[in-house]
Short mmCIF file of C-alpha atoms in Angstrom, two decimals:
data_model
loop_
_atom_site.label_atom_id
_atom_site.label_comp_id
_atom_site.label_asym_id
_atom_site.label_seq_id
_atom_site.Cartn_x
_atom_site.Cartn_y
_atom_site.Cartn_z
CA MET V 30 337.58 260.45 119.78
CA SER V 31 337.05 257.17 121.83
CA THR V 32 336.72 258.85 124.82
CA GLY V 33 334.73 261.58 123.96
CA LEU V 34 332.08 259.34 122.19
CA ALA V 35 331.84 257.46 125.52
CA LEU V 36 330.32 260.78 126.87
CA PHE V 37 327.82 261.21 123.58
CA TYR V 38 326.51 257.82 124.35
CA ALA V 39 326.22 258.26 128.02
CA THR V 40 324.63 261.75 127.39
CA LEU V 41 321.58 259.76 125.08
CA THR V 42 320.94 257.48 127.60
CA GLU V 43 320.40 260.26 129.93
CA TYR V 44 318.35 261.96 127.51
CA LEU V 45 316.42 258.98 126.81
CA THR V 46 315.72 258.58 130.67
CA HIS V 47 315.02 261.41 132.02
CA PHE V 48 314.42 264.43 129.11
CA ALA V 49 313.00 261.95 126.48
CA GLY V 50 310.56 264.77 124.37
CA HIS V 51 312.07 267.69 125.23
CA THR V 52 313.69 270.15 123.30
CA ALA V 53 317.09 271.82 124.68
CA VAL V 54 318.98 274.91 123.98
CA PRO V 55 322.29 273.88 122.89
CA VAL V 56 325.66 275.73 124.30
CA THR V 57 328.92 275.47 123.14
CA ALA V 58 331.20 277.73 125.11
CA HIS V 59 335.23 277.23 124.91
CA GLY V 60 337.59 277.56 127.79
CA PRO V 61 341.22 278.85 128.05
CA ALA V 62 342.09 276.14 130.09
CA ASP V 63 343.13 273.15 131.62
CA PHE V 64 340.43 270.14 131.96
CA ASP V 65 342.41 269.17 135.01
CA ASP V 66 341.70 272.33 136.76
CA LEU V 67 337.91 272.06 135.88
CA ARG V 68 338.19 268.63 137.48
CA THR V 69 339.82 270.06 140.58
CA THR V 70 336.74 272.68 140.75
CA LEU V 71 334.06 270.45 140.55
CA GLY V 72 335.23 268.34 143.28
CA ARG V 73 337.31 265.64 140.94
CA PRO V 74 334.18 264.00 140.55
CA ALA V 75 333.11 260.54 139.97
CA THR V 76 330.40 258.88 138.18
CA GLY V 77 327.09 258.74 140.72
CA ASP V 78 328.43 261.49 142.41
CA THR V 79 325.79 264.06 143.53
CA LEU V 80 327.56 267.48 143.17
CA THR V 81 326.08 271.51 143.31
CA LEU V 82 326.80 273.27 140.21
CA THR V 83 326.40 277.10 139.82
CA PRO V 84 325.55 277.84 136.67
CA PRO V 85 326.05 281.69 135.67
CA GLY V 86 323.33 283.79 136.67
CA GLN V 87 321.15 280.68 138.65
CA GLN V 88 321.02 279.37 141.70
CA PRO V 89 323.61 276.26 142.53
CA THR V 90 321.50 273.17 141.69
CA GLU V 91 322.45 269.89 142.76
CA GLY V 92 323.35 267.19 139.68
CA VAL V 93 324.42 263.74 139.36
CA VAL V 94 327.55 263.19 137.60
CA TYR V 95 326.21 260.58 135.02
CA PHE V 96 329.79 259.78 133.43
CA THR V 97 333.01 260.68 133.77
CA ASN V 98 336.87 259.46 132.10
CA SER V 99 339.65 261.34 131.65
CA GLN V 100 338.82 263.92 128.98
CA THR V 101 335.05 264.20 130.17
CA ILE V 102 332.42 264.99 132.65
CA GLY V 103 328.64 264.47 132.43
CA ILE V 104 326.56 266.28 135.14
CA ARG V 105 322.33 266.24 134.70
CA THR V 106 320.29 268.07 137.25
CA ARG V 107 316.70 268.58 137.02
CA ASP V 108 316.39 270.71 134.12
CA ALA V 109 319.82 270.58 132.11
CA MET V 110 322.84 268.31 131.05
CA TYR V 111 326.02 270.02 131.57
CA ARG V 112 328.87 268.34 129.67
CA PHE V 113 332.79 269.28 130.20
CA VAL V 114 334.96 267.80 127.34
CA ASN V 115 339.11 268.37 127.12
CA GLY V 116 339.52 269.48 123.61
CA PHE V 117 342.55 269.37 121.32
CA GLY V 118 344.81 271.29 122.22
CA GLY V 119 344.34 271.62 125.93
CA GLY V 120 341.01 273.92 125.72
CA THR V 121 338.42 272.91 127.75
CA PHE V 122 334.71 272.90 126.49
CA ALA V 123 331.03 273.26 127.72
CA GLN V 124 328.57 271.25 125.51
CA HIS V 125 325.54 271.56 127.22
CA HIS V 126 321.93 270.87 126.70
CA LEU V 127 319.44 273.40 128.74
CA PHE V 128 316.12 272.27 129.08
CA THR V 129 314.75 275.70 130.36
CA PRO V 130 311.83 277.12 128.16
CA GLY V 131 313.15 280.37 126.90
CA ALA V 132 317.31 280.17 127.61
CA ASP V 133 318.73 282.19 124.84
CA PRO V 134 321.80 280.09 123.13
CA ASP V 135 323.68 283.24 122.34
CA GLU V 136 323.54 284.38 125.93
CA ALA V 137 324.15 281.18 127.56
CA ASP V 138 327.15 280.41 125.11
CA ARG V 139 328.46 283.80 126.27
CA ALA V 140 327.67 283.22 130.14
CA TRP V 141 329.46 279.60 129.92
CA THR V 142 332.61 281.31 128.43
CA ALA V 143 332.96 283.64 130.98
CA TRP V 144 332.20 280.62 133.76
CA LEU V 145 335.32 278.54 132.45
CA ALA V 146 337.35 281.37 132.02
CA ASP V 147 336.90 282.07 135.87
CA HIS V 148 336.59 278.53 136.82
CA THR V 149 340.00 277.28 135.28
CA SER V 150 343.20 278.71 134.51
#
């Protein structure tokens, strides 16, 4: 729990620094896989790294890794905070905050579930 809690505190700091006052659409997607596969897919990022992420159905977007540890990765883009968490029992979870007006949470959940299936084993 302590490794996951550290991501949530870092997310609060990112929100207050970059998105204060904005309302997010929450995304919670469950992946089938090994978190290490996702870490490799993302290039084994470290905190402070810049990377390109291609959200489902969107153009590639540049983001900064605002937090990572052995169980979590947090990436901030201009309009979202993407968070990946190694769940209990080995599943990988996306727990994102989308600041895009009109984003549909159900559609985003389905799209990110498929994305996780495609990007992990």
